[in-house]
PDB file of C-alpha atoms in Angstrom:
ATOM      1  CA  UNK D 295      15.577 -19.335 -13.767  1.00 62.00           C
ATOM      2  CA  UNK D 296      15.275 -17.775  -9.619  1.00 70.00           C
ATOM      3  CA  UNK D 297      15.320 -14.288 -11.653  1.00 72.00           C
ATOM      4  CA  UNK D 298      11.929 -15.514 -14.099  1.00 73.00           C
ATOM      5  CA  UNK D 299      10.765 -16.638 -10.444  1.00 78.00           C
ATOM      6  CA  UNK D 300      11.180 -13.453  -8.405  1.00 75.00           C
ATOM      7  CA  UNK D 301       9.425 -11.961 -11.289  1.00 73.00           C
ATOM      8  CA  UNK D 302       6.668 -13.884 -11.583  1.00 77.00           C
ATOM      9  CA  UNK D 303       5.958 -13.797  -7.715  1.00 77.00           C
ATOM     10  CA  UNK D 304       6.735 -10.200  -7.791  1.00 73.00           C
ATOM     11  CA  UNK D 305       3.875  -9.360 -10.735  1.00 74.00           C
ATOM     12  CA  UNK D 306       1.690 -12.309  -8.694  1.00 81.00           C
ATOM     13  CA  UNK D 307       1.767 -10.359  -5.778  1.00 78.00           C
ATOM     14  CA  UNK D 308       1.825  -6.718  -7.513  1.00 75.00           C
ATOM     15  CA  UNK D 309      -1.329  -7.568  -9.048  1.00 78.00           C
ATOM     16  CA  UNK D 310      -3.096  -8.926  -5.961  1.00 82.00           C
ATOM     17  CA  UNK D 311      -1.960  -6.071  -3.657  1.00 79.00           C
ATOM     18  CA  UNK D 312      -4.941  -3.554  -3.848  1.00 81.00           C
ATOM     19  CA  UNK D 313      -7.508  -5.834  -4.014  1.00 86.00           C
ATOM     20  CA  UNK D 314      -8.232  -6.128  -0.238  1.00 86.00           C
ATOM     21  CA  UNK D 315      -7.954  -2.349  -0.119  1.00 87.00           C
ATOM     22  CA  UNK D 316     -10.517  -2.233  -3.342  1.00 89.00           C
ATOM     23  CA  UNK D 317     -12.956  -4.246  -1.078  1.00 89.00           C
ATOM     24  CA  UNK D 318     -12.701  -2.722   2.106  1.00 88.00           C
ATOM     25  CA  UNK D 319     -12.682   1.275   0.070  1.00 90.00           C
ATOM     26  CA  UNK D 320     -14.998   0.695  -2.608  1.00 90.00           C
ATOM     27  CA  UNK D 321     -17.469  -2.483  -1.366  1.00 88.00           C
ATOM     28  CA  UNK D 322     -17.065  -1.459   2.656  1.00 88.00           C
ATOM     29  CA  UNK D 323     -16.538   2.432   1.442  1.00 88.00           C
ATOM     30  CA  UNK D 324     -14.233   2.478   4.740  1.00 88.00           C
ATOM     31  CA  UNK D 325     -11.644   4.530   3.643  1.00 88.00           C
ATOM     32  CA  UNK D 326     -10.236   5.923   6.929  1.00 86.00           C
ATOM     33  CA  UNK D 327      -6.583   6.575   7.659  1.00 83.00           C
ATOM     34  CA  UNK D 328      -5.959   6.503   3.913  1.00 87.00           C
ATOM     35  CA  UNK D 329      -3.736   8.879   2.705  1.00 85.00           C
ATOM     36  CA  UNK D 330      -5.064  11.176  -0.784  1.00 88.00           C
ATOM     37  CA  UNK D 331      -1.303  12.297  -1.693  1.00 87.00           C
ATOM     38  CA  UNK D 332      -0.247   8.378  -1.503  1.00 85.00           C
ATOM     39  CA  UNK D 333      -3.461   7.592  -3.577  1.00 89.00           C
ATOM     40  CA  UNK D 334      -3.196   9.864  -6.281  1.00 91.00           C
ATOM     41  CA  UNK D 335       1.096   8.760  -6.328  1.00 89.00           C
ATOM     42  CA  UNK D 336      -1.019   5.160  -6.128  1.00 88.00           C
ATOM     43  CA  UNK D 337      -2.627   5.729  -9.571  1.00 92.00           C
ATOM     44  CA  UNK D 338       0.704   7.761 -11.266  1.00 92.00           C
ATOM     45  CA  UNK D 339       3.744   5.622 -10.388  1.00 89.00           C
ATOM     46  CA  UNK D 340       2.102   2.725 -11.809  1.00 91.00           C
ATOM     47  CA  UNK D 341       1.828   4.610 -15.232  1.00 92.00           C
ATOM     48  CA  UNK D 342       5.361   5.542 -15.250  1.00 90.00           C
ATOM     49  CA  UNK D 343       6.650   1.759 -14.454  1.00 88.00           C
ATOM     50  CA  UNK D 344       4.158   0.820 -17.406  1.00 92.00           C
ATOM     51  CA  UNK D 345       5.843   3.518 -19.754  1.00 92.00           C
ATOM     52  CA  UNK D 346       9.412   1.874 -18.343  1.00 90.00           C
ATOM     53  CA  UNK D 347       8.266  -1.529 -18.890  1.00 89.00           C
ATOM     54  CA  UNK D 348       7.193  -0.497 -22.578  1.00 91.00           C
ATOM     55  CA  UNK D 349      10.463   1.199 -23.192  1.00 89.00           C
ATOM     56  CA  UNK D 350      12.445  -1.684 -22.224  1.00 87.00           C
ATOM     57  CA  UNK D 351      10.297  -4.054 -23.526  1.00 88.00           C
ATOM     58  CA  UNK D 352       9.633  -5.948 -19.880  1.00 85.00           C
ATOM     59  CA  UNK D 353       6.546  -7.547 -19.663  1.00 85.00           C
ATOM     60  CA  UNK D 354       6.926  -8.341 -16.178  1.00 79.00           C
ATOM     61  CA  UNK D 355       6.581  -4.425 -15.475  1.00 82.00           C
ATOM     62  CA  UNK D 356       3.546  -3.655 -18.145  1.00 89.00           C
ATOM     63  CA  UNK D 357       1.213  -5.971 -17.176  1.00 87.00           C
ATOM     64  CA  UNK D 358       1.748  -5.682 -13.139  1.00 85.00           C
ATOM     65  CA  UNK D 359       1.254  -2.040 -13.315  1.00 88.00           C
ATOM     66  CA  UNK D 360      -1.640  -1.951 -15.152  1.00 91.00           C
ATOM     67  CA  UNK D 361      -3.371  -3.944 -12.949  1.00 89.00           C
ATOM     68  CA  UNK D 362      -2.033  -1.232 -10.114  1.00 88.00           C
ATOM     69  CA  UNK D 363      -2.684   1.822 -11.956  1.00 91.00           C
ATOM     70  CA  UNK D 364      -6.711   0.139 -12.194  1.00 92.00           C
ATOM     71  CA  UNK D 365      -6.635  -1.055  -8.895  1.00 91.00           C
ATOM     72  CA  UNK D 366      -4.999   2.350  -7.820  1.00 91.00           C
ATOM     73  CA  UNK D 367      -7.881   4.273  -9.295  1.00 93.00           C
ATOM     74  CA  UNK D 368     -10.616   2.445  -7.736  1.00 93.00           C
ATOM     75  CA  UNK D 369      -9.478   3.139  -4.636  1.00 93.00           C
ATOM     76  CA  UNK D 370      -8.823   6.694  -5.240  1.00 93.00           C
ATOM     77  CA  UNK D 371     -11.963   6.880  -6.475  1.00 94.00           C
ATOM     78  CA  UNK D 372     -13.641   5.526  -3.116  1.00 93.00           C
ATOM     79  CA  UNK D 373     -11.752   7.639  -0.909  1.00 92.00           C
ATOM     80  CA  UNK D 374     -12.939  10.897  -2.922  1.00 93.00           C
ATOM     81  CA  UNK D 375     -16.546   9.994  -2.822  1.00 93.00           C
ATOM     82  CA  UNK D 376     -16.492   9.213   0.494  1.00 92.00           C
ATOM     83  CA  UNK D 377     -14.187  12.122   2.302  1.00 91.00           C
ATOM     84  CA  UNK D 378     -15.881  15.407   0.156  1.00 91.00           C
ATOM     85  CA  UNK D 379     -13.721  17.530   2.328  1.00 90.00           C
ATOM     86  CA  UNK D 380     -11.022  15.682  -0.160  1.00 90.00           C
ATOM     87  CA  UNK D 381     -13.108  17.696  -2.921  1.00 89.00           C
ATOM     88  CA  UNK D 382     -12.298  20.527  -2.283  1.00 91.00           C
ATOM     89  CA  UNK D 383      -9.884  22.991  -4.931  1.00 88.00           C
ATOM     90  CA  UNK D 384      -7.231  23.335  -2.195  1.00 88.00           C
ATOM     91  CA  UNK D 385      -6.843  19.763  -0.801  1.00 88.00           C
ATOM     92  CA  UNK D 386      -7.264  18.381  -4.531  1.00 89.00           C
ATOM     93  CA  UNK D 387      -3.571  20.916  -5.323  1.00 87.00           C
ATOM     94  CA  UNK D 388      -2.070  19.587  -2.219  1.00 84.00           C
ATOM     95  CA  UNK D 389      -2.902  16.297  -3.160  1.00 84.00           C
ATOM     96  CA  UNK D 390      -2.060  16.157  -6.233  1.00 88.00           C
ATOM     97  CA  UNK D 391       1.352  18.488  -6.494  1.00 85.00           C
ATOM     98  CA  UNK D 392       3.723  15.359  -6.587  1.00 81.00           C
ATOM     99  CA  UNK D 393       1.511  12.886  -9.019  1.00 88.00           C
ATOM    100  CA  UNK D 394       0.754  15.587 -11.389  1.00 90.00           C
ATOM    101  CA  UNK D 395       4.863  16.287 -11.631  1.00 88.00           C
ATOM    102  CA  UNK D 396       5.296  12.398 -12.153  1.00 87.00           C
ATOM    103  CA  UNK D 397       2.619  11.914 -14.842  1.00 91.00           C
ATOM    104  CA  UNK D 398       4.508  15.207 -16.532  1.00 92.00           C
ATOM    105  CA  UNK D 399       7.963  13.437 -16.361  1.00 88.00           C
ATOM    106  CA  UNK D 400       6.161  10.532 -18.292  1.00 89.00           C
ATOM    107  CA  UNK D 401       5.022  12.454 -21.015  1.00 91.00           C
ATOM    108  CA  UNK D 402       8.351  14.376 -21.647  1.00 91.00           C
ATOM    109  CA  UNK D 403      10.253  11.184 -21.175  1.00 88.00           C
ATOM    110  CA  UNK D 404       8.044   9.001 -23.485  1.00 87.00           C
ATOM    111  CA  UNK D 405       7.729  12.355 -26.102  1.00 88.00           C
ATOM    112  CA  UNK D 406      12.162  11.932 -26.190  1.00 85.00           C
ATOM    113  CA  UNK D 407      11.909   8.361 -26.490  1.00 83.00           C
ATOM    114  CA  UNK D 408      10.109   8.976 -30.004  1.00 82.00           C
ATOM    115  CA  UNK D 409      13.298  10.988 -31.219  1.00 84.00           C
ATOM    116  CA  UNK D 410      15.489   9.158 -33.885  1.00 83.00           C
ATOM    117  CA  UNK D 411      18.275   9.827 -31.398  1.00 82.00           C
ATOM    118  CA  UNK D 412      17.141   8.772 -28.213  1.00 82.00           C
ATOM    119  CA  UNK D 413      16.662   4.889 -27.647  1.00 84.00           C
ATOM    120  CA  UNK D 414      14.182   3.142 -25.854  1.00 83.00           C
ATOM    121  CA  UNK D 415      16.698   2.037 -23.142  1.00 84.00           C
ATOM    122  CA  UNK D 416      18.161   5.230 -22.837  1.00 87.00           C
ATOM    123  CA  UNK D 417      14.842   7.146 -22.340  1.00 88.00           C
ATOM    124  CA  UNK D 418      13.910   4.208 -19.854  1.00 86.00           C
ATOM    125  CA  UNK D 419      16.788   4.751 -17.659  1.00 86.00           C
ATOM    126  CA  UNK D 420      16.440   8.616 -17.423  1.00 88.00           C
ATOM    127  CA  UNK D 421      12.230   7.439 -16.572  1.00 88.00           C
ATOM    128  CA  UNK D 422      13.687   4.655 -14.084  1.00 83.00           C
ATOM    129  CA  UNK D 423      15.824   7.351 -12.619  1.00 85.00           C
ATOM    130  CA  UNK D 424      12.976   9.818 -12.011  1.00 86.00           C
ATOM    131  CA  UNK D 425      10.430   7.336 -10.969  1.00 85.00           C
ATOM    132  CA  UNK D 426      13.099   5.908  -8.252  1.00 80.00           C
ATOM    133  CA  UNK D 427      13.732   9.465  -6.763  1.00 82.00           C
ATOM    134  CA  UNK D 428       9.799  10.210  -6.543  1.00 82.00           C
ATOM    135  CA  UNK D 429       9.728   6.471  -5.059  1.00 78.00           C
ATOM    136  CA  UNK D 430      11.514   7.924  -2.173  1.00 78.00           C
ATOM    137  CA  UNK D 431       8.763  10.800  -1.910  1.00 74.00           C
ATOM    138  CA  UNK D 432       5.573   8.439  -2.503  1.00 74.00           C
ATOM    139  CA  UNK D 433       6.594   6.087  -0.193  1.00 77.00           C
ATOM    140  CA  UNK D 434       6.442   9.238   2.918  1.00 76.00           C
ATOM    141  CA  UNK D 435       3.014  10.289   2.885  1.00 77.00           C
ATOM    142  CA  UNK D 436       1.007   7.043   4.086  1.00 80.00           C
ATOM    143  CA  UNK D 437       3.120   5.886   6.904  1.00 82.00           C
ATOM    144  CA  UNK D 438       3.541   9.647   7.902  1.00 80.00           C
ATOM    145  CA  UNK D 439       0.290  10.095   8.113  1.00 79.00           C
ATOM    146  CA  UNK D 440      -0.164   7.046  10.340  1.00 81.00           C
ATOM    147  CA  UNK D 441       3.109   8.421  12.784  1.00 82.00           C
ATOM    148  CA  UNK D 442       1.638  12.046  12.854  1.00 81.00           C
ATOM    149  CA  UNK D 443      -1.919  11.356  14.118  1.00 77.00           C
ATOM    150  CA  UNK D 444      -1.781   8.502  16.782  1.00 75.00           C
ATOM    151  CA  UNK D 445      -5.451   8.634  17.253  1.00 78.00           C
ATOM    152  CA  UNK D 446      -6.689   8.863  13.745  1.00 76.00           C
ATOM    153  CA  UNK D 447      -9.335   6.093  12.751  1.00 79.00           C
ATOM    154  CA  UNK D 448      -7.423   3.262  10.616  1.00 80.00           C
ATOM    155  CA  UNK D 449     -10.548   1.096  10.471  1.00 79.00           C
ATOM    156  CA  UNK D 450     -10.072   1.709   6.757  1.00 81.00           C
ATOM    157  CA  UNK D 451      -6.719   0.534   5.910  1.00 83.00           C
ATOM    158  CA  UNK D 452      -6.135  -3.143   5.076  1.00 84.00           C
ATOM    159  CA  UNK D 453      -3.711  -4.653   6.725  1.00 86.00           C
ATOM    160  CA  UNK D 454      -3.891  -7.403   4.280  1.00 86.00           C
ATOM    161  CA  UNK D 455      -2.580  -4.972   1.616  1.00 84.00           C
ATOM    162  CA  UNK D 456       0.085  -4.027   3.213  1.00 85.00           C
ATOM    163  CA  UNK D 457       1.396  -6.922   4.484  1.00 89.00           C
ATOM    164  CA  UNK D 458       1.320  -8.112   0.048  1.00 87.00           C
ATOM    165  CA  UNK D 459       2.878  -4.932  -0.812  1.00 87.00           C
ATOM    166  CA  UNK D 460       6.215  -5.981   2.216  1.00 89.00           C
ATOM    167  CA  UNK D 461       6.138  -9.205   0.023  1.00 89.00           C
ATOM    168  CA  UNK D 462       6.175  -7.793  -3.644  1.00 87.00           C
ATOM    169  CA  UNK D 463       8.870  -5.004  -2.715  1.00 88.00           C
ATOM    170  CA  UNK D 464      11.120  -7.829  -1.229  1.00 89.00           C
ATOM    171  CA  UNK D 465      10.224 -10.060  -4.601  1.00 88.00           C
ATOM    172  CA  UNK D 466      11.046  -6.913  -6.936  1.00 84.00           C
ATOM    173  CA  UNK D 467      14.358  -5.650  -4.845  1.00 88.00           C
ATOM    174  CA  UNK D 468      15.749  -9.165  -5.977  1.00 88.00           C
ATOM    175  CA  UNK D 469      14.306  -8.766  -9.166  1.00 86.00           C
ATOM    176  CA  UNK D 470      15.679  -5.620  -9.780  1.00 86.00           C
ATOM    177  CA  UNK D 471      19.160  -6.591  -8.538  1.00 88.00           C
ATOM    178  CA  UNK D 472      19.347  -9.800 -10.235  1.00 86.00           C
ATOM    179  CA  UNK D 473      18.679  -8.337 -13.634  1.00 83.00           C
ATOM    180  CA  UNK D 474      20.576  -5.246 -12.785  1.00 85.00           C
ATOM    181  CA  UNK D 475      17.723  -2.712 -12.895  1.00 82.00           C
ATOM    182  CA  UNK D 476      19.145  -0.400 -10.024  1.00 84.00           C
ATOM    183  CA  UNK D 477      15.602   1.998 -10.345  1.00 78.00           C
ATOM    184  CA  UNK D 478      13.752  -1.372  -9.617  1.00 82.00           C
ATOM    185  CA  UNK D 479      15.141  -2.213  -6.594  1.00 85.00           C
ATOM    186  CA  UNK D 480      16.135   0.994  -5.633  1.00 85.00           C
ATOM    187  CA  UNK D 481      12.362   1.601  -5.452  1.00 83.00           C
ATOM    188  CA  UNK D 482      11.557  -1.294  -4.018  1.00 87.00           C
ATOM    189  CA  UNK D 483      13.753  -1.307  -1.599  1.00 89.00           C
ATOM    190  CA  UNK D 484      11.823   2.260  -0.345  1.00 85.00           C
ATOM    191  CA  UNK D 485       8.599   0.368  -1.277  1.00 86.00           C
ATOM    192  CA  UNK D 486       9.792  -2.084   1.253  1.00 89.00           C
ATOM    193  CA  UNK D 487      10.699   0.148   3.863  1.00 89.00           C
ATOM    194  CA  UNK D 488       7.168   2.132   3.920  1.00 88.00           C
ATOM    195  CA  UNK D 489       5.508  -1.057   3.582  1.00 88.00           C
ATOM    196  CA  UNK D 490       7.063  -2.356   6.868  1.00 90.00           C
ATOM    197  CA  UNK D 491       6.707   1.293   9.186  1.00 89.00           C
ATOM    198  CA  UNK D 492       3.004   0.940   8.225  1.00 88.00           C
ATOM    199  CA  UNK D 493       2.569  -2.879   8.845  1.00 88.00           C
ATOM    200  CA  UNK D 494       4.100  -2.267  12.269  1.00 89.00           C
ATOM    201  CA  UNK D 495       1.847   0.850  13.124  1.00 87.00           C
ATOM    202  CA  UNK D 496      -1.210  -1.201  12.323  1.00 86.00           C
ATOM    203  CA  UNK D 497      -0.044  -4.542  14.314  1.00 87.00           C
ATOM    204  CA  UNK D 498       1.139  -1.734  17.395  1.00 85.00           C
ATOM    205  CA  UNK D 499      -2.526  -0.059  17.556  1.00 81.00           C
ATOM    206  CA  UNK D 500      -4.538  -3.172  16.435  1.00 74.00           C
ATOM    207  CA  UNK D 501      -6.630  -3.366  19.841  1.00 66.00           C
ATOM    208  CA  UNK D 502      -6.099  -6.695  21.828  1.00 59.00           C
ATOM    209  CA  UNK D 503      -9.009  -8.609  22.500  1.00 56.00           C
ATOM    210  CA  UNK D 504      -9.465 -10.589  25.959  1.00 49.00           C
ATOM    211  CA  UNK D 505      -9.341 -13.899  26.032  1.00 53.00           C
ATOM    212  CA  UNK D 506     -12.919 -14.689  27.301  1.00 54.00           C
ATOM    213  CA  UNK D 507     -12.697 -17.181  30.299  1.00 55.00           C
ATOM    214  CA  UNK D 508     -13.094 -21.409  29.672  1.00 55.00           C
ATOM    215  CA  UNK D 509     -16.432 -22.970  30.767  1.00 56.00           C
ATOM    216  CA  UNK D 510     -14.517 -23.964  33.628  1.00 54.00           C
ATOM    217  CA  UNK D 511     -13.285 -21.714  35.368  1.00 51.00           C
ATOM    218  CA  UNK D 512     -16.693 -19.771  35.493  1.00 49.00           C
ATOM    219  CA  UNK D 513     -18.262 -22.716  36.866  1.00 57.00           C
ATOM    220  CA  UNK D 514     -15.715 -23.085  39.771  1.00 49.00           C
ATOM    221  CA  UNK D 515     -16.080 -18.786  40.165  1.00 57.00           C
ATOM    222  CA  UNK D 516     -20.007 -19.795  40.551  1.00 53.00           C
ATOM    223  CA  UNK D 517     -19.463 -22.660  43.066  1.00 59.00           C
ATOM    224  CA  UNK D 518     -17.036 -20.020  45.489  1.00 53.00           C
ATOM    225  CA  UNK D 519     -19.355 -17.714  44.989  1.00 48.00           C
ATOM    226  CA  UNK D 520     -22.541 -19.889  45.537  1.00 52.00           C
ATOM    227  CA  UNK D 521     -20.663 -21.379  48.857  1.00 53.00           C
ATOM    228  CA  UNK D 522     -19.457 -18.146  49.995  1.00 53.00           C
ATOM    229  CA  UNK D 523     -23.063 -16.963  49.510  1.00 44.00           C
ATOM    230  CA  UNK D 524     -24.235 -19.654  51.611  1.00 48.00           C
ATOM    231  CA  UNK D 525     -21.833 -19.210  54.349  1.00 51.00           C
ATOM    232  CA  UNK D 526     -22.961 -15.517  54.988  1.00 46.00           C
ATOM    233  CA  UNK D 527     -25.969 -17.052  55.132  1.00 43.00           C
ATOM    234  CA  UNK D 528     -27.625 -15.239  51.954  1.00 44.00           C
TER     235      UNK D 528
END
């Protein structure tokens, strides 16, 4: 029964992750501080959970990540429109080295999985194993980004977003230990990590505002000043 529950609240929260970035990239079309390698890993990981979730027959992990593959690409899609320097042949390779290698692992995993030999389950956990080790890489770029440039513009990160994704990678890493899935909660437990570095970069640079003065204290500031005024004679 708490297992059905961490995996309901984990697709819950999954699903509703990207939608304050979708807003703020594609309605706002602020996409500073946004990282393109962690977008295009944004759209492919999803796909390969989907492909796990199919081979295993876990609807939990189908339906959740193709809401984030959607979401995933929407956002993508923002920050390419609106960064054309993003466009370009040589940033579009460097970008998209690591999710072009993943979406190629899911297409030679899912090809085996068709063989009368291989099983579902058995293709799944060679997929589960790759997608957990690429976790480790996809979870580097966007909070590296943030650490490398301590000036950059992060007007166009959500920090809504980020504080969801914290909660759905702590929802999944019990998940994924309590129905023994070690490549879900091995990459959620990197999810988790990530999540939290960039949650405290944004609460660290998040400018503090002043608390403006009560009505008050400038009215006794106006009386000294009025009687102070009047004692100098002015």
């Amino acid at each position: 029964m708490l297992l059905h529950v961490f995996g309901t609240l984990g697709a819950a929260l999954s699903m509703s992750i990207a939608w304050p970035q979708v807003y703020r990239s594609c309605v706002r079309r602020r996409t500073s501080g946004l990282s393109a390698t962690a977008c295009m890993l944004g759209v492919a990981m999803p796909l390969g959970w989907v492909t796990y979730g199919l081979l295993i027959g876990d609807p939990f992990q189908v339906v959740t990540n193709v809401v984030a593959s959607s979401t995933g690409l929407a956002i993508l899609m923002a920050l390419l429109l609106t960064q054309p320097h993003l466009r370009t042949r040589k940033a579009l390779l460097t970008s998209a080295g690591t999710a072009a290698g993943v979406l190629t692992a899911i297409v030679v995993i899912a090809s085996l999985a068709a063989l009368p030999q291989i099983s579902g389950p058995a293709a799944a956990a060679t997929l589960g194993t790759v997608l957990a080790c690429v976790s480790f890489v996809s979870a580097i770029p966007q909070p590296l980004a943030l650490l490398r440039d301590r000036t950059q513009d992060l007007s166009g990160l959500s920090p809504l977003r980020w504080r969801l994704a914290a909660a759905a990678c702590a929802s999944w890493l019990l998940y994924g230990l309590g129905a023994g899935q070690p490549a879900v909660w091995a990459s959620a437990l990197v999810g988790l990590t990530s999540a939290l570095i960039v949650n405290g970069v944004l609460i660290a640079r998040t400018p503090r505002r002043a608390k403006a003065p009560s009505a008050a204290a400038v009215t006794w500031r106006h009386e000294v000043v009025t009687r102070n005024l009047a004692t100098a004679g002015i």
